[in-house]
XYZ file of C-alpha atoms in Angstrom:
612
model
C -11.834 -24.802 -52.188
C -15.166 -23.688 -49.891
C -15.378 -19.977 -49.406
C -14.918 -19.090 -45.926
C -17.137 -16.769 -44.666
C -17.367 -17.098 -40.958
C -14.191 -16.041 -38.238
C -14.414 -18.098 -35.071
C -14.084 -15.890 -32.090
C -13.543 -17.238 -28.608
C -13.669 -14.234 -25.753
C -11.661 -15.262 -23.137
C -11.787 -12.960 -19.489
C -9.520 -12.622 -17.076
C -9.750 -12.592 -13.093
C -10.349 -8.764 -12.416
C -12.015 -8.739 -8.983
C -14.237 -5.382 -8.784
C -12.675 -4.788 -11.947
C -14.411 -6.453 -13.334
C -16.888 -3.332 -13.930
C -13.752 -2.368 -16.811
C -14.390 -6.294 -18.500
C -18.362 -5.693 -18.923
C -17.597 -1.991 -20.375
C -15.406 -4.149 -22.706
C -18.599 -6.666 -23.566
C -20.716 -4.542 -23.463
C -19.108 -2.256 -26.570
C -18.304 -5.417 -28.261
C -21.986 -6.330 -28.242
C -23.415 -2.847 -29.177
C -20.642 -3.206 -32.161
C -21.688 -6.456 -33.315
C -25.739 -5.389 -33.271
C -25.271 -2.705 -35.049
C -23.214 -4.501 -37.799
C -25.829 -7.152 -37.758
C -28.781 -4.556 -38.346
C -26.816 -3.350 -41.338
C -26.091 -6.811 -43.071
C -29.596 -6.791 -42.872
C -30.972 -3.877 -44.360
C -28.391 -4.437 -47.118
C -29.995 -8.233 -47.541
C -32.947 -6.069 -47.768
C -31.733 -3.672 -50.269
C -32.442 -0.696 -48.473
C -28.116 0.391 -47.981
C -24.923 -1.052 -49.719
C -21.580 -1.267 -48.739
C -21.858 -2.858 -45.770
C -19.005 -5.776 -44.657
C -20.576 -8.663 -45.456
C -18.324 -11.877 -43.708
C -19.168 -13.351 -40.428
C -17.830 -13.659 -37.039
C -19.703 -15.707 -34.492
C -18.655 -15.963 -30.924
C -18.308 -19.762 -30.084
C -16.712 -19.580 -26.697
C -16.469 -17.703 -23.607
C -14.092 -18.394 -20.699
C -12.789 -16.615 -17.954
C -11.403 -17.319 -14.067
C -13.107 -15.320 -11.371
C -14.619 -11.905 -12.097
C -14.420 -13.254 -15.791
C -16.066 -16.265 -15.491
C -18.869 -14.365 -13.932
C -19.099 -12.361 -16.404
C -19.104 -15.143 -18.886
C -21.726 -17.003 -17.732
C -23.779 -13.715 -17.582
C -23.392 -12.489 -20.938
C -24.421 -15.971 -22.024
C -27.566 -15.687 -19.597
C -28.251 -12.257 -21.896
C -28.147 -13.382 -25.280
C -31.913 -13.745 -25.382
C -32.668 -10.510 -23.625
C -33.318 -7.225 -24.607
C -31.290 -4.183 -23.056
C -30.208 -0.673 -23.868
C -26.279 -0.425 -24.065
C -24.750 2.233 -21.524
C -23.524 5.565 -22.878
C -21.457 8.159 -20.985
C -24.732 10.189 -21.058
C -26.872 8.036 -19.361
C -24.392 7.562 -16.254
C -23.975 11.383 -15.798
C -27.562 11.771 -16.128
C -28.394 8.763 -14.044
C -30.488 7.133 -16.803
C -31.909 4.495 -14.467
C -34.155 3.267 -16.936
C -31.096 2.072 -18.677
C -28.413 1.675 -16.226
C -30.649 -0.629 -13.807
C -32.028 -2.900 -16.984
C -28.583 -3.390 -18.262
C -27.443 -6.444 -16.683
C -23.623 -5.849 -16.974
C -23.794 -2.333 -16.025
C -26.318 -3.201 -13.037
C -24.066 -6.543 -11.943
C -20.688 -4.545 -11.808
C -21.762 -1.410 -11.285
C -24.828 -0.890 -9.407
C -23.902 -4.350 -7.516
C -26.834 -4.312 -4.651
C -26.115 -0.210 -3.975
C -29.859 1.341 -3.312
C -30.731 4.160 -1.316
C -27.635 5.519 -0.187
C -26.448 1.982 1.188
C -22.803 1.724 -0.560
C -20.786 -1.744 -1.029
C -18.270 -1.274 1.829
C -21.287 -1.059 4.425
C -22.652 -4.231 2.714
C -19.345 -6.102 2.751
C -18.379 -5.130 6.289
C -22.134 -5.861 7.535
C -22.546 -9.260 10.191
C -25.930 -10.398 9.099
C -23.772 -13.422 7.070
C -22.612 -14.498 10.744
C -24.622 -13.477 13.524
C -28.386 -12.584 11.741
C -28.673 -15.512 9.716
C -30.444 -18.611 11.319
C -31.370 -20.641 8.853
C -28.257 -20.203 6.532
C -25.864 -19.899 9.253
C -26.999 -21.726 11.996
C -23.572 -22.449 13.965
C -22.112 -18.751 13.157
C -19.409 -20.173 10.882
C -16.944 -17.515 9.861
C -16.361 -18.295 6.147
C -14.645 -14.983 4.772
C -13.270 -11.681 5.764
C -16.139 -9.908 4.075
C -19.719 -10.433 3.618
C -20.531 -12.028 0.623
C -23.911 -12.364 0.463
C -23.966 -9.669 -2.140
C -22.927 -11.994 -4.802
C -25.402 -14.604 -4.810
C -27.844 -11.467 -5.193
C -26.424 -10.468 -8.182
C -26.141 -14.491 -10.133
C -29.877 -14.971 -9.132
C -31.300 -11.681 -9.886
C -29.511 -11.694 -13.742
C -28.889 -15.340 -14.000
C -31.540 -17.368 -12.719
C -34.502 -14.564 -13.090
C -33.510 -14.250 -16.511
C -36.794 -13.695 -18.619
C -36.191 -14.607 -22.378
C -37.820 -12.524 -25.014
C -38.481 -14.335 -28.248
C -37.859 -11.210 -30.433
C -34.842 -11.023 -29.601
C -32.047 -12.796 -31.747
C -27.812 -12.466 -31.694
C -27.046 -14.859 -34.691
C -23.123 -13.827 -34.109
C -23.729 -16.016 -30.675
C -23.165 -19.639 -32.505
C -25.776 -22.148 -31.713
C -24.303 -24.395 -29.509
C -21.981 -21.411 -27.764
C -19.578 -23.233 -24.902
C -19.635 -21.606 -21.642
C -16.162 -22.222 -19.472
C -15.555 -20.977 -15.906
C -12.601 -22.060 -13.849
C -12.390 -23.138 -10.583
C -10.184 -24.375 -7.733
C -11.923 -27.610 -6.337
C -10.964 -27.765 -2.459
C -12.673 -31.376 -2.567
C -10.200 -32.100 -5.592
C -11.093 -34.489 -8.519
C -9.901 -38.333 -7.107
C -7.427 -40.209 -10.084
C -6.329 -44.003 -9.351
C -3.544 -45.373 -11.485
C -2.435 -48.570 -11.051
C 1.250 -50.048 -11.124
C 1.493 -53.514 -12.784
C 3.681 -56.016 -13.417
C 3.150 -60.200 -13.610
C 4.545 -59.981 -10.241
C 3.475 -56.758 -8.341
C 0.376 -54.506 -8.563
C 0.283 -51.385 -6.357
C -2.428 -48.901 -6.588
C -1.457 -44.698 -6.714
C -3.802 -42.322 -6.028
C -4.019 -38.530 -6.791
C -6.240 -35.634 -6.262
C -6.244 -32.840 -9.089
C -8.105 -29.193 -7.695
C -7.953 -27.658 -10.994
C -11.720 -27.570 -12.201
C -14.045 -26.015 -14.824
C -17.668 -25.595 -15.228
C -18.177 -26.431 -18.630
C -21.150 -25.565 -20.221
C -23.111 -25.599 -23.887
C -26.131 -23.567 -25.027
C -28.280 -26.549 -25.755
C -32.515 -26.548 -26.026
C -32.633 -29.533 -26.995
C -31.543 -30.372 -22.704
C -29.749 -33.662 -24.623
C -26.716 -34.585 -22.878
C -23.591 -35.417 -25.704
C -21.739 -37.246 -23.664
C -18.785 -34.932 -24.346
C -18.736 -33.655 -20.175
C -20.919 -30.291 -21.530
C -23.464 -29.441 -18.971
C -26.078 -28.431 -21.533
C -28.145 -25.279 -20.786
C -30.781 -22.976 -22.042
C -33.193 -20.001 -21.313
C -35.969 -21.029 -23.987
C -38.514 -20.724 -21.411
C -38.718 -19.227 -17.406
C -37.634 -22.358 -15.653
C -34.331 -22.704 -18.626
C -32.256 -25.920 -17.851
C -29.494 -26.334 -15.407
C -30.097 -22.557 -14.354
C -28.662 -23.719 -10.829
C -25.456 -25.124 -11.726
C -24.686 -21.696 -13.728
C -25.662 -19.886 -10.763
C -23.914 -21.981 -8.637
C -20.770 -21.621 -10.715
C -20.483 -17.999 -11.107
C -20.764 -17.753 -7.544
C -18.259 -20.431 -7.053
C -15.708 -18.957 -9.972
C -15.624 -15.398 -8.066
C -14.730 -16.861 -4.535
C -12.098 -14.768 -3.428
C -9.867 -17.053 -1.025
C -10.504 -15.989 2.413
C -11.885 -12.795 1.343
C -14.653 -14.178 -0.186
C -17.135 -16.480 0.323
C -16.244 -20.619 -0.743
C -18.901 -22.094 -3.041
C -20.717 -25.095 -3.389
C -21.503 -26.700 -6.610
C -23.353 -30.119 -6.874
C -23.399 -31.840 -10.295
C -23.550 -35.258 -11.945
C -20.192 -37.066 -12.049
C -20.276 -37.427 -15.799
C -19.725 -34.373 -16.694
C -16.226 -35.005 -14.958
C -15.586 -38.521 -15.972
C -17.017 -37.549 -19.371
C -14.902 -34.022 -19.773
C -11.580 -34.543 -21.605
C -9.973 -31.335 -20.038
C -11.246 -32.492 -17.042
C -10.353 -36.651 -17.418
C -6.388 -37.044 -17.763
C -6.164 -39.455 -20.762
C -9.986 -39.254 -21.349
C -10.449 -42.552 -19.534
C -13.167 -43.426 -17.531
C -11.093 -46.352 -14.848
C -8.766 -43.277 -13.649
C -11.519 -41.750 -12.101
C -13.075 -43.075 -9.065
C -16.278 -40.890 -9.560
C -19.447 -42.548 -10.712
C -21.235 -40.951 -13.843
C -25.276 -40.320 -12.127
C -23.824 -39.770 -8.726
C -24.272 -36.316 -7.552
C -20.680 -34.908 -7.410
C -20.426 -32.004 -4.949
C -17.531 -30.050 -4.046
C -16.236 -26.610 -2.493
C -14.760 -24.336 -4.617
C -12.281 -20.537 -3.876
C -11.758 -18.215 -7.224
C -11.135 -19.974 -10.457
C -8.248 -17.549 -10.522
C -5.913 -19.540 -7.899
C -4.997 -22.112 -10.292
C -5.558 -20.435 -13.528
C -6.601 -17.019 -13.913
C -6.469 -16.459 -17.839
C -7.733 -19.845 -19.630
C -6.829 -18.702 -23.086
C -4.764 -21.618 -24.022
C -7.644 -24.098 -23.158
C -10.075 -21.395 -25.151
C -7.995 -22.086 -28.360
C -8.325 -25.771 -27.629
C -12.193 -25.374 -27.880
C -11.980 -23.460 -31.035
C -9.683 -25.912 -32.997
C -12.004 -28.596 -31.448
C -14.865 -26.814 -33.434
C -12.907 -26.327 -36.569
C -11.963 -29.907 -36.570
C -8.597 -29.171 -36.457
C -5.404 -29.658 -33.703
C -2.893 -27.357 -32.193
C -0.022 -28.148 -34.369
C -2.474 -27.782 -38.020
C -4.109 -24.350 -36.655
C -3.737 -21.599 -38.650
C -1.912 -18.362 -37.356
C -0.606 -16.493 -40.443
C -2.780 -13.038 -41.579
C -3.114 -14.507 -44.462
C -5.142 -18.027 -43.225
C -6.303 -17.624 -39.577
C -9.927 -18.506 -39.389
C -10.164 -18.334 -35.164
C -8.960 -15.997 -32.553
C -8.864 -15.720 -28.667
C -9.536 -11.910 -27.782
C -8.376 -11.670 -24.270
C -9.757 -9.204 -22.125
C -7.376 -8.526 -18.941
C -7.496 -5.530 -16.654
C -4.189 -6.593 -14.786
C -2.277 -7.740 -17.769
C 1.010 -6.804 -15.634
C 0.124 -7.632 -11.935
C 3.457 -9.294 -12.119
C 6.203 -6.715 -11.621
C 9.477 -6.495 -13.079
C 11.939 -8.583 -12.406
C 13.915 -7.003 -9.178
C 16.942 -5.519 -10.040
C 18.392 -6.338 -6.542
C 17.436 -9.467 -4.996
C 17.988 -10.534 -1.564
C 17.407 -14.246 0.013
C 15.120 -13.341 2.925
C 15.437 -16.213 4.897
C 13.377 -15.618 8.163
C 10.183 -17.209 8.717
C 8.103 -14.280 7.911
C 9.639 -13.418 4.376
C 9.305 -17.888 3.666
C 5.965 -18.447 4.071
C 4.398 -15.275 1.769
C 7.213 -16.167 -0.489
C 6.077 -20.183 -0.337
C 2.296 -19.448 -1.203
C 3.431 -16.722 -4.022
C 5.765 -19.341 -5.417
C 2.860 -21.883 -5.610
C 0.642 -19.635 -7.184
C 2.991 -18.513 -10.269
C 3.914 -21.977 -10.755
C 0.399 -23.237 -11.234
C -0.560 -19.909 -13.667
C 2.741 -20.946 -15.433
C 1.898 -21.588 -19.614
C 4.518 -22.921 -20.538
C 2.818 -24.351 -23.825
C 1.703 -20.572 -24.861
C 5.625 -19.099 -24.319
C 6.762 -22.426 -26.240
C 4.902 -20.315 -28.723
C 5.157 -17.088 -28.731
C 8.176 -17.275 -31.063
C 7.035 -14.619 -33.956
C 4.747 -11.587 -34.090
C 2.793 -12.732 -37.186
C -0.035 -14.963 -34.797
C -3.271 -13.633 -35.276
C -5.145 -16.394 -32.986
C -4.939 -14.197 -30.118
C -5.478 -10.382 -29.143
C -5.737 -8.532 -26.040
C -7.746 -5.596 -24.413
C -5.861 -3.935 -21.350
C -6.730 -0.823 -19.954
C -5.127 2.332 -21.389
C -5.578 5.970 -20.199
C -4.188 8.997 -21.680
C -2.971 11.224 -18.644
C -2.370 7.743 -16.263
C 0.883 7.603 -14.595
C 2.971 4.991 -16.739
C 5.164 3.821 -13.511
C 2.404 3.249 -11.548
C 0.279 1.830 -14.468
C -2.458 2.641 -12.766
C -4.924 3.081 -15.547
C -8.346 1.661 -14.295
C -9.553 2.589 -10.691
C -10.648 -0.502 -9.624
C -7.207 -1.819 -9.951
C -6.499 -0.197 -6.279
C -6.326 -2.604 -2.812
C -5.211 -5.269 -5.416
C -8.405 -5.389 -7.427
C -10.900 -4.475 -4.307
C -10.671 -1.103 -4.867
C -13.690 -1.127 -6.784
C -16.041 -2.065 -3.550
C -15.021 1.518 -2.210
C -16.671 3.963 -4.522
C -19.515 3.138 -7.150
C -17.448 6.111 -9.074
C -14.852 4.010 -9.664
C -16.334 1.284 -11.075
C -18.467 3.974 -13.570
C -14.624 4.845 -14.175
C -13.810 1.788 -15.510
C -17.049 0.548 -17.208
C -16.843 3.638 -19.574
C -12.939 2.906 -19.889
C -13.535 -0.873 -21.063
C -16.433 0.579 -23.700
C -13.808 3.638 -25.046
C -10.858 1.274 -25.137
C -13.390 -1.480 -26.968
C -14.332 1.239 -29.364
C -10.848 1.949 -30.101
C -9.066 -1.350 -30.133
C -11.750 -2.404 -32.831
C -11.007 0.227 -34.989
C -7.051 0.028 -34.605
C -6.019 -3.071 -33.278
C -8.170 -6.000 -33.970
C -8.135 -5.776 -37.423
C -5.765 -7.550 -40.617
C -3.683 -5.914 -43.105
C -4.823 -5.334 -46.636
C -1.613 -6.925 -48.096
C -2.286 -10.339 -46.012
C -4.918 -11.470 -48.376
C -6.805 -13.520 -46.088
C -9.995 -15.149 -47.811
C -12.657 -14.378 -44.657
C -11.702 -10.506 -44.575
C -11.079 -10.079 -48.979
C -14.757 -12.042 -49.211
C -16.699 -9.136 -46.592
C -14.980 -6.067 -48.074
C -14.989 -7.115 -51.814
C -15.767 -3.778 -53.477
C -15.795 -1.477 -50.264
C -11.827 -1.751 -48.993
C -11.139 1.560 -49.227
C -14.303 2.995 -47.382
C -12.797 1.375 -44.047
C -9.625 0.541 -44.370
C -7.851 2.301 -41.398
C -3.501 3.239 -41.574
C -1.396 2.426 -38.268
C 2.135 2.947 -38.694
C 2.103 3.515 -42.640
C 0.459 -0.314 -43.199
C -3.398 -0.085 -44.236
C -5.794 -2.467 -42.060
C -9.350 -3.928 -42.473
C -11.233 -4.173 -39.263
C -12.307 -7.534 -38.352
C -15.544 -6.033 -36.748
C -16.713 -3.512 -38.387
C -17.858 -0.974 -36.069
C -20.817 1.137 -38.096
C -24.421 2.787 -37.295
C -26.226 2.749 -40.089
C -28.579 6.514 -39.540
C -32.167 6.940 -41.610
C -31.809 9.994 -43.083
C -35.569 11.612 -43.439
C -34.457 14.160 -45.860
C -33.045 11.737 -48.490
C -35.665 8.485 -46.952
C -32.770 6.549 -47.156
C -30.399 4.823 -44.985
C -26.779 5.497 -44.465
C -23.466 4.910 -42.530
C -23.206 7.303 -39.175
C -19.829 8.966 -39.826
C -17.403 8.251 -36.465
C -15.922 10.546 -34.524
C -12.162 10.811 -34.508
C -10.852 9.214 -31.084
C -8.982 11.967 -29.213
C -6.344 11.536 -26.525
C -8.147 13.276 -24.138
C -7.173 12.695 -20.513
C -9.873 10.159 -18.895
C -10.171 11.640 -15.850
C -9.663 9.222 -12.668
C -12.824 9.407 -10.302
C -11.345 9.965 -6.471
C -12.411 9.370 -2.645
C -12.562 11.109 0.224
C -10.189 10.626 3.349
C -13.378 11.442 5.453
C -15.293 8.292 4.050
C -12.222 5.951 4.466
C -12.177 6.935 7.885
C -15.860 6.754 8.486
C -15.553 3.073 7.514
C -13.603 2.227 11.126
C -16.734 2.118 13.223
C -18.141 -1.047 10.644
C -14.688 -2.076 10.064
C -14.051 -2.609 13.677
C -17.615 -4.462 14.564
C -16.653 -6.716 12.039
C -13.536 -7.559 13.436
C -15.156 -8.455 16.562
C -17.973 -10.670 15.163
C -15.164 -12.430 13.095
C -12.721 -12.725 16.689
C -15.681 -14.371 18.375
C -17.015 -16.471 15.465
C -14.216 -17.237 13.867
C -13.382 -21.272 15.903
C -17.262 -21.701 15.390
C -18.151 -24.618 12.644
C -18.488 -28.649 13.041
C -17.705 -31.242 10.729
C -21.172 -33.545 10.628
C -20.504 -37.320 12.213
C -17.253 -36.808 13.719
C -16.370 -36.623 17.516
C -13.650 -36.088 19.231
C -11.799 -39.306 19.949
C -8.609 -39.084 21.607
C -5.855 -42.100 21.379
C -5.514 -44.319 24.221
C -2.012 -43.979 24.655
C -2.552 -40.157 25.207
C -5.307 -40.727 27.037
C -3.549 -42.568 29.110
C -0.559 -40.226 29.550
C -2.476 -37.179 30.267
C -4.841 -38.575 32.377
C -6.324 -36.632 34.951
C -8.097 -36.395 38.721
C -11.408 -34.900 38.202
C -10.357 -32.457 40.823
C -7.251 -31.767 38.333
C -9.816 -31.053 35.481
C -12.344 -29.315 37.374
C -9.201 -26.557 38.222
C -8.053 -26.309 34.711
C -11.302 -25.905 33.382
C -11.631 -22.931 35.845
C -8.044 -21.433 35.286
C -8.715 -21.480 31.209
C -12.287 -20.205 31.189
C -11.576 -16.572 32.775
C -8.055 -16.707 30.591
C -9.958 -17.447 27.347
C -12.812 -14.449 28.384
C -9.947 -11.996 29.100
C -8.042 -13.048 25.557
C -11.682 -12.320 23.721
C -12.375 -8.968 25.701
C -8.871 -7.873 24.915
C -9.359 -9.126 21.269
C -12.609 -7.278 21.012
C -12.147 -4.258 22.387
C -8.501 -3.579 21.776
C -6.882 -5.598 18.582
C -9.818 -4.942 16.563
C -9.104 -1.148 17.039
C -5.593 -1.920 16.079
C -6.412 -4.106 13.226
C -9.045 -1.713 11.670
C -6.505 1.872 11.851
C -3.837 -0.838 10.609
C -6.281 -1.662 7.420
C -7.379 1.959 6.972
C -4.023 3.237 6.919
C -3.198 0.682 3.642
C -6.166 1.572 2.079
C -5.542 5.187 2.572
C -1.551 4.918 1.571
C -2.535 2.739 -1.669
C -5.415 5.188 -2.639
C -3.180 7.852 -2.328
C -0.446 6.063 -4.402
C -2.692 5.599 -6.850
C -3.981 9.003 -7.557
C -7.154 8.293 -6.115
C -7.478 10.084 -2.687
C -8.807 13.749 -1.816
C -7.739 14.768 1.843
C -11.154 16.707 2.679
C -9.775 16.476 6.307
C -8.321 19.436 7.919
C-alpha cells in the first residue's frame, strides 16, 4: 500500500454580497496559515528546526456563486503575487502600504473608496446612464445601482495582475480548477429527439444553469475536457478576459446589479460534462469554435453554494466516484471547506402558517418558491445520514457578544447582504472576523482525532503528536493545517516555533452608522430615482421593428385626424406622469428606502441616532 501524503482540499465560497469582505478575511488567514507552514517544512528540509508537520495539503479547487466566485477567481489571479497579509494593526493604523497592495483586502474592502468618496455615493451616482456615451449610448437602465464599480475592481486585480517569479504556493496544485456559477439568461439550447420506426418528433430545452470553468494551465493547451485553460506566466496571461468577464458576470446581483456578458468558444460547453447532460455532443445545438455569448445575473440564483459539484471535481482528481469516496476519519483523503457568511438566511420553519392568497402575497411567494427549489440538494441531504463525514467543513461567522436571535454576527449581513456598501467600517468588521474565526476554526475545528488513525495525518505528526494535539470536548485532535510561525531567535541563532496566543471570548465589537449619514444619502438617492424614472423604457433590440398584425391593423385603424388628436392628448399626459414621477414619487420612494435601511440597521445593532 502507497503512503499517502497529500489531503485534497477543495474551498468552496458561498454567495455573500458585500460580505463578501468576511469570505476574503477567511482566505486570506487560510493563506497566511498555509505560508507559514510551508516556510517551516522548509527550513526543517533544511535542517535548520525539527518538529514541524510534515504531510501535505494542496488546494485543487475553488468554487463559489456570486461574491464567492469573485473571490475565487481572484485568489487564483494571486497565487503568483506577492502581498503582505492584513493584521488588525495595520487597519487601525491605516497601513496603506499593506491594506492597498493586498488584493483581497483592497477588492472587498477598499472597493474604489479614495478621497473621502464612499460606496453609496458611487452606487447611487448616474454617470452609468446619463454620462456615458460610448458605453451607454441609448441610456439603457440596466440595474438599480451603479455598477461600474465592479468591473474596476476584476480589471485592476485580475487582468493587471503582474506575476513575480519568486514567488511560489506549492499547496496551490498545478493544474488548480477554477469554478464560478452563473445564471445564463441566453440559456444553454438541448435537442432530444423522439423516435420510433414510425414517428420522429424533435424536443427542445433550454438549461440557464451555467459555470465558468476554468484550469491553471501554461502550457494554453486545450484538454478537451470543457476547462478554459488559463495562466499569469507572463503580463498578457491567457484567457485573462473570460476570468474577468466571469467574475463580473458571477456577482450580478439581479436587478440590483449590473447583467454580464461573457463570450466564449462553444466547446467549452459542448465539451463540459457538468455542463453537457449525458456528455454528448448531438444534444447540444452549439457549435465547438463558434463564439458562444450570453448574458448572465448572480451565479447565486440558481445555485448559491456549489459544494456538491466541488466534491465531484475532487473525486474526479482522485480517480475515484461518489459512491467509492472515502468519508470515515480514519480514510478520507479530500474535503470541501465551505466558507458561508449566511449559512441560515433561511429562517425557521413558521410556527403559524397562513395561505395568503391575494395577488400581492402570490407573486413574492411564486419567485421565492422558484428560487429554493432550484438551490434544493437533494443528493447532499440523501447524505447527510451520520456525523462521522469528514469530506466537508464549514466556516460561518461567529461573534462572542452577537445577539443569537437575530444572528446577526457579521455587519455586512444587514439590507440582506448590501449592508456592506454603507460603511467601509463594516466591511473592516467582517474582514478581521473571517481572519479570527479562520484562526480559530483551524485550530479547533478542522482538524481529526488522534484515535481515528488516518494514514495522511499519523504520517505528518509521526514523533511530534503531542506538541499539537489540541482537546475539544475530552477527545484529543490533530490539526489538519497546522497553524505555526516559526521565530529566529538571535540569542540562541536558531529557529523555533512562535508560541500562540490563547483565543479569548472577547466581545468583537460591531462597527455602527450614523442616522445623519443615512439621511444625507436622500438627496443622491432621490436623483437616482429620477434618472432611472426617465431612463428606465430606454433600450432597442438591434434588427427588429415594430410590425403590427394585419388583422389589428385593420381593426384599429385610424383617420389621420384621429391619430394626430391622440398623439396630442397622450404627449402632455405622459409629460405630466414623468413630472409627477420625478418630482414627487421619487421623494416618496427614497424616505420609503431610507426608512428600511434605517429600521434594519437599527434591528441589527448597527445604528447610532446622532440626530436630535
Amino acid at each position: 500500500m502507497r503512503e499517502q501524503k497529500t489531503l485534497h482540499l477543495g474551498i468552496c465560497m458561498a454567495g455573500a454580497i458585500s460580505a463578501g469582505a468576511y469570505t476574503a478575511g477567511v482566505i486570506d488567514y487560510l493563506l497566511e496559515s498555509l505560508e507559514n507552514w510551508e516556510k517551516a517544512k522548509k527550513l526543517q528540509k533544511d535542517g535548520k528546526i525539527s518538529g514541524i508537520p510534515k504531510h501535505n495539503v494542496v488546494i485543487d479547487v475553488l468554487s463559489g456563486a456570486s461574491a464567492g466566485g469573485m473571490t475565487a477567481i481572484l485568489t487564483s489571479a494571486l497565487i503568483n503575487n506577492k502581498f503582505e497579509h492584513v493584521r488588525k494593526k495595520d487597519i487601525e493604523n491605516d497601513n496603506n502600504s499593506i491594506l492597498e497592495q493586498n488584493p483581497l483586502y483592497n477588492s472587498w474592502v477598499n472597493l474604489t473608496e479614495k478621497n473621502g468618496h464612499d460606496m453609496m455615493s458611487a452606487m447611487l451616482s448616474t454617470d452609468d446612464i446619463d454620462n456615458n456615451k460610448e458605453v451607454n449610448p441609448q441610456k439603457e437602465v440596466k440595474s438599480l445601482f451603479n455598477s461600474n464599480f465592479i468591473k474596476t475592481i476584476a480589471i485592476r486585480h485580475i487582468n493587471n495582475v503582474k506575476r513575480d517569479t519568486e514567488i511560489r504556493r506549492p499547496y496551490f496544485d498545478k493544474n488548480l480548477e477554477v469554478v464560478a456559477t452563473l445564471t445564463n439568461l441566453r440559456g444553454i439550447p438541448f435537442e432530444i429527439q423522439f423516435n420510433t420506426k414510425s414517428y420522429s418528433r424533435l424536443h427542445r430545452m433550454k438549461r440557464h444553469f451555467d459555470i465558468a470553468h476554468f484550469q491553471l494551465n501554461p502550457s494554453e493547451k486545450y484538454n478537451k475536457d470543457g476547462r478554459i485553460p488559463f495562466h499569469f506566466e507572463n503580463d498578457e496571461g491567457y484567457n485573462k478576459d473570460i476570468l474577468v468577464q466571469s467574475a463580473m458576470a458571477t456577482g450580478g446581483f439581479p436587478i440590483g446589479l449590473e447583467p454580464r456578458i461573457i463570450k466564449r468558444l462553444g466547446k467549452y460547453i459542448v465539451d463540459n460534462k457538468y455542463l453537457n447532460l449525458g456528455n454528448r455532443s448531438n444534444l447540444h445545438t452549439i457549435n465547438n469554435d463558434d463564439i458562444f455569448e450570453t448574458l448572465n445575473v448572480d451565479g447565486g440564483t440558481i445555485n448559491n453554494d456549489p459544494f456538491e459539484l466541488t466534491q465531484r471535481l475532487l473525486d474526479e482528481k482522485l480517480k475515484t466516484t461518489e459512491e467509492e469516496r472515502k468519508i470515515t476519519a480514519k480514510d478520507f483523503e479530500s474535503t470541501v471547506l465551505m466558507i458561508d457568511p449566511f449559512p441560515n438566511h433561511n429562517k425557521l420553519p413558521e410556527v403559524n402558517y397562513y395561505p395568503l392568497k391575494a395577488f400581492k402575497f402570490i407573486v413574492p411567494k411564486i419567485v421565492s418558491s422558484m428560487l429554493d427549489e432550484l438551490r434544493m440538494k437533494e443528493n447532499v441531504l440523501k447524505s447527510a445520514y451520520g456525523g462521522d463525514d469528514y469530506t466537508r467543513f464549514l466556516i460561518m461567522p461567529t461573534r462572542s457578544g452577537a445577539n443569537r436571535e437575530k444572528e446577526n454576527h457579521i455587519a455586512c449581513g444587514s439590507m440582506g447582504g448590501f449592508g456592506g456598501f454603507f460603511s467601509k467600517e463594516f466591511r473592516k468588521h467582517d474582514f478581521l472576523l473571517g481572519r479570527r474565526n479562520c484562526q480559530q476554526f483551524l485550530k479547533k475545528y478542522f482538524s481529526v482525532p488522534v484515535d481515528a488513525k488516518n494514514s495522511i495525518i499519523d504520517f505528518g505528526y509521526t514523533g511530534i503528536t503531542e506538541s499539537f494535539q489540541v482537546d475539544v470536548k475530552n477527545v484529543k485532535y490533530l490539526p489538519i493545517i497546522p497553524d505555526i510561525r516559526v521565530v529566529y531567535n538571535i540569542l540562541t541563532e536558531s529557529y523555533e516555533l512562535e508560541k500562540q496566543e490563547n483565543f479569548t471570548e472577547d466581545r468583537f465589537k460591531y462597527s455602527e452608522i450614523k442616522l445623519s449619514y443615512l439621511l444625507g444619502l436622500k438627496k443622491s438617492l432621490k436623483n437616482r430615482i429620477s434618472v432611472l424614472i426617465e431612463n428606465i423604457t430606454n433600450g432597442k433590440e438591434p434588427g427588429t421593428e415594430k410590425i403590427q398584425n394585419d388583422v389589428v391593423k385593420q381593426i384599429r385603424k385610424k383617420s389621420w385626424f384621429k391619430k394626430a388628436l391622440s398623439v396630442a392628448a397622450v404627449k402632455p399626459i405622459t409629460n405630466t406622469f414623468l413630472w409627477l414621477a420625478k418630482t414627487r414619487v421619487r421623494g416618496i420612494l427614497a424616505d420609503k428606502f431610507i426608512d428600511i435601511v434605517i429600521e434594519d440597521m437599527d434591528n441589527n445593532e448597527l445604528l447610532t441616532n446622532d440626530v436630535k
